[in-house]
Amino acid sequence: MKQLRYVEAAGRLGSIARAAEEMAISQSSITAAIDALEHSLDYDLFVRTPAKGIHATPPGLEALQMIRGFLNHSRHFEADLQSVGGDETGVVRIGCYGTAAPAFLPEILRAMKDRRPNITVDVLEGDMSSVVDFLRDGKADLSFTYEMGLDSGQQFEPLFNAPPYALISTDDPMSELPGVTYAQLSRKTMVMLDLPYARDYFSTLFSRRGLSPTVGHATRSADFARALVAGGFGYTILNIRPPEFDGDKSAYRALPILDETEAPIFGIATMRQTRQPRTVRAFIRTCIELRDAGAFDPLIVSAAPVSSAKKNINSPH
């Protein structure tokens, strides 16, 4: 098991030195593990290039995928074995769409700490493409993301609908309106959130109506987009209310978009046909309990009143 963990770390990091640092052992131990496994398999896992690290060979890539799967199943086995006595104990590794994490994740982590204190949660942040890769590569047990970024290899548990809304500086007179339209927004300068899926999604909201956004700034950071809006550099469109939003005290207002728009669904993605350990199932149950209690309702900006997050979900899942 140690040998496989050393090899997996070297492959994931692309460096023997970085793998040694992560595993807190010598570089020679990492090298010895790779050599021993390559010898027993009778093929090379890596191409080693001086000063450029290591790169997996085609069979090495396939082997690393199998190694990650085995290590993941081993970790789940240990967690299930520990929980035989009734206590849910272990680690849950979650991937999370980075722009959404600050808004909803603290509530979930607090609930886990209160209700299931023996479960530790490790968080990996990334864009919508990355969080799905975390699942496929066995780096995460589940990922929080939008359903539209998934394929047939994942299954999805919806948490809430997230209609797009406009974030507008309070210095802009339009911020006093009860809501805005895409036509009104198209005449203003936009701060575009430039992430995989996101840019195309926001652009399509306009193009479907024969409009085009006037993009003045683009950023990969939702925090910076909000800072630019607060500074009067334009509006932005988001789907989840900012965590620090404080109504009239804020430098911007979150206005619903009045045009009829299909709301993307945010929730939990897991790998299809994969048996989850008790710890992961307990984590998902906690999220569903919060959803059913309306804990995610404050994250939604909508022209229509939100009675409960569960009722607002129109997905067949």
mmCIF file of C-alpha atoms in Angstrom:
data_model
loop_
_atom_site.group_PDB
_atom_site.id
_atom_site.type_symbol
_atom_site.label_atom_id
_atom_site.label_comp_id
_atom_site.label_asym_id
_atom_site.label_seq_id
_atom_site.Cartn_x
_atom_site.Cartn_y
_atom_site.Cartn_z
ATOM 1 C CA MET A 1 0.000 0.000 0.000
ATOM 2 C CA LYS A 2 2.804 2.423 0.785
ATOM 3 C CA GLN A 3 4.464 1.639 -2.530
ATOM 4 C CA LEU A 4 1.246 2.354 -4.407
ATOM 5 C CA ARG A 5 0.686 5.598 -2.502
ATOM 6 C CA TYR A 6 4.221 6.734 -3.353
ATOM 7 C CA VAL A 7 3.745 5.930 -7.036
ATOM 8 C CA GLU A 8 0.337 7.619 -7.169
ATOM 9 C CA ALA A 9 1.725 10.789 -5.571
ATOM 10 C CA ALA A 10 4.626 10.902 -8.041
ATOM 11 C CA GLY A 11 2.250 10.476 -10.986
ATOM 12 C CA ARG A 12 -0.245 13.044 -9.719
ATOM 13 C CA LEU A 13 2.389 15.672 -8.952
ATOM 14 C CA GLY A 14 4.675 14.906 -11.895
ATOM 15 C CA SER A 15 7.700 15.129 -9.643
ATOM 16 C CA ILE A 16 9.620 12.727 -7.407
ATOM 17 C CA ALA A 17 10.793 15.626 -5.242
ATOM 18 C CA ARG A 18 7.285 16.994 -4.718
ATOM 19 C CA ALA A 19 5.952 13.498 -4.010
ATOM 20 C CA ALA A 20 8.658 12.985 -1.392
ATOM 21 C CA GLU A 21 7.740 16.301 0.213
ATOM 22 C CA GLU A 22 4.018 15.454 0.296
ATOM 23 C CA MET A 23 4.592 11.954 1.688
ATOM 24 C CA ALA A 24 7.274 13.195 4.134
ATOM 25 C CA ILE A 25 9.865 10.640 3.025
ATOM 26 C CA SER A 26 13.097 10.676 1.048
ATOM 27 C CA GLN A 27 13.227 10.987 -2.720
ATOM 28 C CA SER A 28 15.087 7.699 -2.861
ATOM 29 C CA SER A 29 12.085 5.948 -1.280
ATOM 30 C CA ILE A 30 9.795 7.316 -4.013
ATOM 31 C CA THR A 31 12.264 6.253 -6.685
ATOM 32 C CA ALA A 32 12.609 2.793 -5.159
ATOM 33 C CA ALA A 33 8.821 2.348 -5.121
ATOM 34 C CA ILE A 34 8.573 3.306 -8.795
ATOM 35 C CA ASP A 35 11.478 1.032 -9.741
ATOM 36 C CA ALA A 36 10.032 -1.911 -7.823
ATOM 37 C CA LEU A 37 6.574 -1.546 -9.356
ATOM 38 C CA GLU A 38 7.943 -1.084 -12.879
ATOM 39 C CA HIS A 39 10.084 -4.180 -12.429
ATOM 40 C CA SER A 40 7.158 -6.302 -11.226
ATOM 41 C CA LEU A 41 4.897 -5.043 -14.030
ATOM 42 C CA ASP A 42 7.601 -5.346 -16.685
ATOM 43 C CA TYR A 43 6.805 -1.997 -18.296
ATOM 44 C CA ASP A 44 7.670 1.643 -17.608
ATOM 45 C CA LEU A 45 5.162 3.750 -15.733
ATOM 46 C CA PHE A 46 7.014 7.022 -16.290
ATOM 47 C CA VAL A 47 9.388 8.801 -18.615
ATOM 48 C CA ARG A 48 11.949 10.619 -16.506
ATOM 49 C CA THR A 49 13.437 13.802 -17.948
ATOM 50 C CA PRO A 50 16.225 15.561 -16.019
ATOM 51 C CA ALA A 51 15.132 18.978 -14.698
ATOM 52 C CA LYS A 52 11.622 18.443 -16.128
ATOM 53 C CA GLY A 53 10.176 15.882 -13.739
ATOM 54 C CA ILE A 54 8.390 12.700 -14.736
ATOM 55 C CA HIS A 55 5.587 12.009 -17.198
ATOM 56 C CA ALA A 56 3.373 8.944 -17.287
ATOM 57 C CA THR A 57 3.619 6.654 -20.286
ATOM 58 C CA PRO A 58 0.355 5.563 -21.978
ATOM 59 C CA PRO A 59 0.242 2.286 -20.007
ATOM 60 C CA GLY A 60 1.395 4.264 -16.974
ATOM 61 C CA LEU A 61 -1.661 6.535 -17.260
ATOM 62 C CA GLU A 62 -3.947 3.516 -17.259
ATOM 63 C CA ALA A 63 -2.079 1.956 -14.347
ATOM 64 C CA LEU A 64 -2.298 5.183 -12.329
ATOM 65 C CA GLN A 65 -6.048 5.280 -12.858
ATOM 66 C CA MET A 66 -6.339 1.728 -11.518
ATOM 67 C CA ILE A 67 -4.034 2.519 -8.590
ATOM 68 C CA ARG A 68 -6.136 5.561 -7.639
ATOM 69 C CA GLY A 69 -9.294 3.502 -7.811
ATOM 70 C CA PHE A 70 -7.784 0.796 -5.615
ATOM 71 C CA LEU A 71 -6.496 3.303 -3.047
ATOM 72 C CA ASN A 72 -9.888 4.995 -3.009
ATOM 73 C CA HIS A 73 -11.699 1.689 -2.393
ATOM 74 C CA SER A 74 -9.145 0.841 0.303
ATOM 75 C CA ARG A 75 -9.822 4.137 2.079
ATOM 76 C CA HIS A 76 -13.561 3.487 1.923
ATOM 77 C CA PHE A 77 -13.045 -0.029 3.273
ATOM 78 C CA GLU A 78 -11.125 1.356 6.246
ATOM 79 C CA ALA A 79 -13.891 3.894 6.925
ATOM 80 C CA ASP A 80 -16.612 1.243 6.757
ATOM 81 C CA LEU A 81 -14.602 -1.073 8.987
ATOM 82 C CA GLN A 82 -14.172 1.700 11.572
ATOM 83 C CA SER A 83 -17.895 2.413 11.543
ATOM 84 C CA VAL A 84 -18.982 -1.193 12.152
ATOM 85 C CA GLY A 85 -19.498 -0.317 15.802
ATOM 86 C CA GLY A 86 -22.083 2.308 14.853
ATOM 87 C CA ASP A 87 -19.994 5.485 14.737
ATOM 88 C CA GLU A 88 -19.629 7.169 11.352
ATOM 89 C CA THR A 89 -15.908 7.841 11.299
ATOM 90 C CA GLY A 90 -13.593 8.748 8.457
ATOM 91 C CA VAL A 91 -12.729 11.320 5.819
ATOM 92 C CA VAL A 92 -14.991 12.620 3.056
ATOM 93 C CA ARG A 93 -13.200 14.300 0.170
ATOM 94 C CA ILE A 94 -15.335 16.808 -1.693
ATOM 95 C CA GLY A 95 -14.740 18.778 -4.849
ATOM 96 C CA CYS A 96 -16.448 22.146 -5.015
ATOM 97 C CA TYR A 97 -17.067 24.713 -7.725
ATOM 98 C CA GLY A 98 -14.837 27.470 -6.357
ATOM 99 C CA THR A 99 -17.056 30.479 -7.038
ATOM 100 C CA ALA A 100 -19.928 28.867 -5.129
ATOM 101 C CA ALA A 101 -17.994 27.419 -2.177
ATOM 102 C CA PRO A 102 -17.923 30.524 0.103
ATOM 103 C CA ALA A 103 -21.686 30.935 -0.155
ATOM 104 C CA PHE A 104 -22.996 27.527 0.844
ATOM 105 C CA LEU A 105 -20.157 25.331 2.103
ATOM 106 C CA PRO A 106 -19.691 26.863 5.602
ATOM 107 C CA GLU A 107 -23.323 25.990 6.446
ATOM 108 C CA ILE A 108 -22.734 22.374 5.452
ATOM 109 C CA LEU A 109 -19.438 22.138 7.341
ATOM 110 C CA ARG A 110 -21.063 23.553 10.494
ATOM 111 C CA ALA A 111 -23.864 21.011 10.232
ATOM 112 C CA MET A 112 -21.354 18.187 9.807
ATOM 113 C CA LYS A 113 -19.399 19.336 12.846
ATOM 114 C CA ASP A 114 -22.572 19.467 14.959
ATOM 115 C CA ARG A 115 -24.298 16.300 13.728
ATOM 116 C CA ARG A 116 -21.437 14.019 12.689
ATOM 117 C CA PRO A 117 -18.313 15.235 14.500
ATOM 118 C CA ASN A 118 -16.293 12.082 13.781
ATOM 119 C CA ILE A 119 -16.303 12.739 10.037
ATOM 120 C CA THR A 120 -13.517 14.922 8.634
ATOM 121 C CA VAL A 121 -14.108 16.836 5.409
ATOM 122 C CA ASP A 122 -11.318 17.636 2.942
ATOM 123 C CA VAL A 123 -12.144 20.226 0.276
ATOM 124 C CA LEU A 124 -10.760 20.547 -3.256
ATOM 125 C CA GLU A 125 -11.771 23.708 -5.127
ATOM 126 C CA GLY A 126 -11.835 24.113 -8.892
ATOM 127 C CA ASP A 127 -13.852 25.214 -11.904
ATOM 128 C CA MET A 128 -16.700 23.113 -13.297
ATOM 129 C CA SER A 129 -14.358 21.058 -15.452
ATOM 130 C CA SER A 130 -11.938 20.397 -12.591
ATOM 131 C CA VAL A 131 -14.520 19.227 -10.065
ATOM 132 C CA VAL A 132 -15.772 16.577 -12.501
ATOM 133 C CA ASP A 133 -12.168 15.487 -13.083
ATOM 134 C CA PHE A 134 -11.762 15.147 -9.314
ATOM 135 C CA LEU A 135 -14.549 12.555 -9.396
ATOM 136 C CA ARG A 136 -13.216 10.666 -12.408
ATOM 137 C CA ASP A 137 -9.677 10.554 -10.991
ATOM 138 C CA GLY A 138 -10.818 9.335 -7.582
ATOM 139 C CA LYS A 139 -9.576 12.480 -5.853
ATOM 140 C CA ALA A 140 -13.058 13.336 -4.556
ATOM 141 C CA ASP A 141 -15.936 11.208 -3.282
ATOM 142 C CA LEU A 142 -18.452 13.790 -4.460
ATOM 143 C CA SER A 143 -18.470 17.222 -6.055
ATOM 144 C CA PHE A 144 -20.684 20.265 -5.683
ATOM 145 C CA THR A 145 -21.409 21.696 -9.115
ATOM 146 C CA TYR A 146 -24.095 22.491 -11.665
ATOM 147 C CA GLU A 147 -25.900 19.650 -13.383
ATOM 148 C CA MET A 148 -25.196 21.104 -16.828
ATOM 149 C CA GLY A 149 -21.485 20.300 -16.522
ATOM 150 C CA LEU A 150 -21.983 16.546 -16.017
ATOM 151 C CA ASP A 151 -22.147 13.562 -18.356
ATOM 152 C CA SER A 152 -23.668 10.080 -18.236
ATOM 153 C CA GLY A 153 -20.848 8.836 -15.978
ATOM 154 C CA GLN A 154 -22.121 10.877 -13.020
ATOM 155 C CA GLN A 155 -25.355 10.913 -11.074
ATOM 156 C CA PHE A 156 -26.788 14.033 -9.485
ATOM 157 C CA GLU A 157 -28.649 15.001 -6.307
ATOM 158 C CA PRO A 158 -30.191 18.499 -6.715
ATOM 159 C CA LEU A 159 -29.939 20.986 -3.868
ATOM 160 C CA PHE A 160 -31.401 24.198 -5.304
ATOM 161 C CA ASN A 161 -32.253 26.045 -8.497
ATOM 162 C CA ALA A 162 -29.928 28.993 -9.108
ATOM 163 C CA PRO A 163 -31.454 31.511 -11.529
ATOM 164 C CA PRO A 164 -29.056 34.131 -12.886
ATOM 165 C CA TYR A 165 -29.216 37.595 -11.348
ATOM 166 C CA ALA A 166 -27.470 40.915 -11.885
ATOM 167 C CA LEU A 167 -25.076 42.363 -9.335
ATOM 168 C CA ILE A 168 -25.110 46.146 -9.752
ATOM 169 C CA SER A 169 -23.239 48.912 -7.933
ATOM 170 C CA THR A 170 -25.373 51.053 -5.641
ATOM 171 C CA ASP A 171 -23.891 54.076 -7.441
ATOM 172 C CA ASP A 172 -25.806 53.005 -10.553
ATOM 173 C CA PRO A 173 -29.418 54.337 -10.565
ATOM 174 C CA MET A 174 -30.506 51.018 -12.093
ATOM 175 C CA SER A 175 -29.762 49.367 -8.737
ATOM 176 C CA GLU A 176 -32.931 50.978 -7.370
ATOM 177 C CA LEU A 177 -35.122 48.993 -9.758
ATOM 178 C CA PRO A 178 -36.999 45.904 -8.510
ATOM 179 C CA GLY A 179 -35.468 43.896 -11.342
ATOM 180 C CA VAL A 180 -33.735 44.225 -14.715
ATOM 181 C CA THR A 181 -33.916 42.726 -18.195
ATOM 182 C CA TYR A 182 -31.171 41.489 -20.503
ATOM 183 C CA ALA A 183 -31.986 44.365 -22.865
ATOM 184 C CA GLN A 184 -31.278 46.881 -20.086
ATOM 185 C CA LEU A 185 -28.090 45.078 -19.107
ATOM 186 C CA SER A 186 -26.814 44.900 -22.693
ATOM 187 C CA ARG A 187 -26.535 48.691 -22.693
ATOM 188 C CA LYS A 188 -24.286 48.624 -19.623
ATOM 189 C CA THR A 189 -20.659 47.525 -19.181
ATOM 190 C CA MET A 190 -20.356 43.941 -17.971
ATOM 191 C CA VAL A 191 -17.733 42.294 -15.774
ATOM 192 C CA MET A 192 -17.614 38.766 -17.201
ATOM 193 C CA LEU A 193 -16.793 35.736 -15.054
ATOM 194 C CA ASP A 194 -14.417 34.020 -17.467
ATOM 195 C CA LEU A 195 -14.357 30.362 -16.410
ATOM 196 C CA PRO A 196 -14.986 27.121 -18.334
ATOM 197 C CA TYR A 197 -18.745 26.825 -19.053
ATOM 198 C CA ALA A 198 -19.424 30.174 -17.357
ATOM 199 C CA ARG A 199 -18.497 32.565 -20.182
ATOM 200 C CA ASP A 200 -20.475 30.599 -22.780
ATOM 201 C CA TYR A 201 -23.417 30.309 -20.400
ATOM 202 C CA PHE A 202 -23.592 34.043 -19.658
ATOM 203 C CA SER A 203 -23.085 34.994 -23.314
ATOM 204 C CA THR A 204 -25.886 32.622 -24.342
ATOM 205 C CA LEU A 205 -28.319 34.339 -21.977
ATOM 206 C CA PHE A 206 -28.031 37.395 -24.235
ATOM 207 C CA SER A 207 -27.604 35.746 -27.636
ATOM 208 C CA ARG A 208 -30.862 33.787 -27.263
ATOM 209 C CA ARG A 209 -32.597 37.164 -27.224
ATOM 210 C CA GLY A 210 -30.654 38.641 -30.125
ATOM 211 C CA LEU A 211 -28.480 40.659 -27.743
ATOM 212 C CA SER A 212 -24.782 40.835 -26.891
ATOM 213 C CA PRO A 213 -23.211 41.801 -23.555
ATOM 214 C CA THR A 214 -20.816 44.752 -23.556
ATOM 215 C CA VAL A 215 -17.853 43.152 -21.790
ATOM 216 C CA GLY A 216 -15.520 45.720 -20.283
ATOM 217 C CA HIS A 217 -13.614 43.428 -17.934
ATOM 218 C CA ALA A 218 -13.139 39.661 -17.625
ATOM 219 C CA THR A 219 -11.878 37.780 -14.591
ATOM 220 C CA ARG A 220 -11.625 34.196 -13.382
ATOM 221 C CA SER A 221 -12.352 35.273 -9.804
ATOM 222 C CA ALA A 222 -15.883 35.839 -8.528
ATOM 223 C CA ASP A 223 -14.437 37.842 -5.615
ATOM 224 C CA PHE A 224 -12.652 40.189 -8.022
ATOM 225 C CA ALA A 225 -15.779 40.471 -10.178
ATOM 226 C CA ARG A 226 -17.719 41.625 -7.116
ATOM 227 C CA ALA A 227 -14.919 44.062 -6.223
ATOM 228 C CA LEU A 228 -15.053 45.562 -9.723
ATOM 229 C CA VAL A 229 -18.823 45.944 -9.440
ATOM 230 C CA ALA A 230 -18.451 47.629 -6.042
ATOM 231 C CA GLY A 231 -15.881 49.956 -7.618
ATOM 232 C CA GLY A 232 -18.306 51.031 -10.320
ATOM 233 C CA PHE A 233 -16.598 49.271 -13.249
ATOM 234 C CA GLY A 234 -19.777 47.571 -14.428
ATOM 235 C CA TYR A 235 -22.300 44.924 -13.464
ATOM 236 C CA THR A 236 -21.839 41.174 -13.385
ATOM 237 C CA ILE A 237 -24.167 38.189 -13.611
ATOM 238 C CA LEU A 238 -23.947 35.396 -11.055
ATOM 239 C CA ASN A 239 -26.190 32.560 -9.893
ATOM 240 C CA ILE A 240 -25.541 32.314 -6.146
ATOM 241 C CA ARG A 241 -25.907 35.268 -3.782
ATOM 242 C CA PRO A 242 -22.595 36.523 -2.347
ATOM 243 C CA PRO A 243 -21.949 35.275 1.205
ATOM 244 C CA GLU A 244 -21.120 38.765 2.504
ATOM 245 C CA PHE A 245 -24.189 40.388 0.944
ATOM 246 C CA ASP A 246 -25.789 42.682 3.517
ATOM 247 C CA GLY A 247 -28.694 44.390 1.799
ATOM 248 C CA ASP A 248 -28.581 48.196 1.961
ATOM 249 C CA LYS A 249 -25.182 48.197 3.668
ATOM 250 C CA SER A 250 -23.503 46.591 0.670
ATOM 251 C CA ALA A 251 -21.766 48.458 -2.167
ATOM 252 C CA TYR A 252 -23.909 46.560 -4.660
ATOM 253 C CA ARG A 253 -27.406 45.141 -4.997
ATOM 254 C CA ALA A 254 -28.478 41.744 -6.266
ATOM 255 C CA LEU A 255 -31.377 42.243 -8.694
ATOM 256 C CA PRO A 256 -33.472 39.447 -10.174
ATOM 257 C CA ILE A 257 -33.568 39.231 -13.962
ATOM 258 C CA LEU A 258 -37.154 39.622 -15.098
ATOM 259 C CA ASP A 259 -36.846 37.793 -18.419
ATOM 260 C CA GLU A 260 -37.981 34.190 -18.250
ATOM 261 C CA THR A 261 -34.775 32.161 -17.914
ATOM 262 C CA GLU A 262 -34.214 28.506 -17.183
ATOM 263 C CA ALA A 263 -32.463 28.213 -13.839
ATOM 264 C CA PRO A 264 -29.457 25.866 -13.691
ATOM 265 C CA ILE A 265 -29.571 23.324 -10.900
ATOM 266 C CA PHE A 266 -26.814 23.170 -8.291
ATOM 267 C CA GLY A 267 -26.213 19.998 -6.324
ATOM 268 C CA ILE A 268 -24.074 16.964 -5.570
ATOM 269 C CA ALA A 269 -22.426 14.870 -8.271
ATOM 270 C CA THR A 270 -21.116 11.358 -7.611
ATOM 271 C CA MET A 271 -19.828 8.642 -9.890
ATOM 272 C CA ARG A 272 -22.594 6.425 -11.214
ATOM 273 C CA GLN A 273 -22.590 2.739 -10.162
ATOM 274 C CA THR A 274 -20.115 3.413 -7.335
ATOM 275 C CA ARG A 275 -20.907 2.139 -3.855
ATOM 276 C CA GLN A 276 -20.309 4.968 -1.413
ATOM 277 C CA PRO A 277 -19.041 4.321 2.133
ATOM 278 C CA ARG A 278 -21.175 5.190 5.129
ATOM 279 C CA THR A 279 -19.303 8.445 5.729
ATOM 280 C CA VAL A 280 -20.090 9.748 2.239
ATOM 281 C CA ARG A 281 -23.714 8.656 2.472
ATOM 282 C CA ALA A 282 -23.949 10.436 5.843
ATOM 283 C CA PHE A 283 -22.506 13.607 4.319
ATOM 284 C CA ILE A 284 -25.027 13.528 1.461
ATOM 285 C CA ARG A 285 -27.879 12.924 3.922
ATOM 286 C CA THR A 286 -26.800 16.018 5.870
ATOM 287 C CA CYS A 287 -26.915 18.115 2.697
ATOM 288 C CA ILE A 288 -30.384 16.811 1.856
ATOM 289 C CA GLU A 289 -31.589 17.556 5.386
ATOM 290 C CA LEU A 290 -30.344 21.138 5.017
ATOM 291 C CA ARG A 291 -31.996 21.420 1.608
ATOM 292 C CA ASP A 292 -35.332 20.196 2.938
ATOM 293 C CA ALA A 293 -35.100 22.651 5.850
ATOM 294 C CA GLY A 294 -34.645 25.556 3.391
ATOM 295 C CA ALA A 295 -31.063 26.305 4.435
ATOM 296 C CA PHE A 296 -30.070 27.183 0.863
ATOM 297 C CA ASP A 297 -33.002 29.511 0.149
ATOM 298 C CA PRO A 298 -31.035 32.692 1.067
ATOM 299 C CA LEU A 299 -28.575 31.887 -1.744
ATOM 300 C CA ILE A 300 -31.253 32.344 -4.408
ATOM 301 C CA VAL A 301 -32.073 35.683 -6.068
ATOM 302 C CA SER A 302 -35.370 35.336 -7.882
ATOM 303 C CA ALA A 303 -38.237 37.543 -9.019
ATOM 304 C CA ALA A 304 -40.592 34.931 -7.577
ATOM 305 C CA PRO A 305 -40.668 34.228 -3.812
ATOM 306 C CA VAL A 306 -38.833 31.102 -2.714
ATOM 307 C CA SER A 307 -40.842 28.977 -0.284
ATOM 308 C CA SER A 308 -38.332 26.139 0.012
ATOM 309 C CA ALA A 309 -35.326 24.960 -1.908
ATOM 310 C CA LYS A 310 -36.824 21.534 -2.332
ATOM 311 C CA LYS A 311 -40.021 22.861 -3.922
ATOM 312 C CA ASN A 312 -37.967 25.100 -6.225
ATOM 313 C CA ILE A 313 -36.267 22.093 -7.860
ATOM 314 C CA ASN A 314 -37.887 21.020 -11.098
ATOM 315 C CA SER A 315 -35.407 18.285 -11.928
ATOM 316 C CA PRO A 316 -36.716 14.739 -12.372
ATOM 317 C CA HIS A 317 -33.800 13.437 -10.243
#
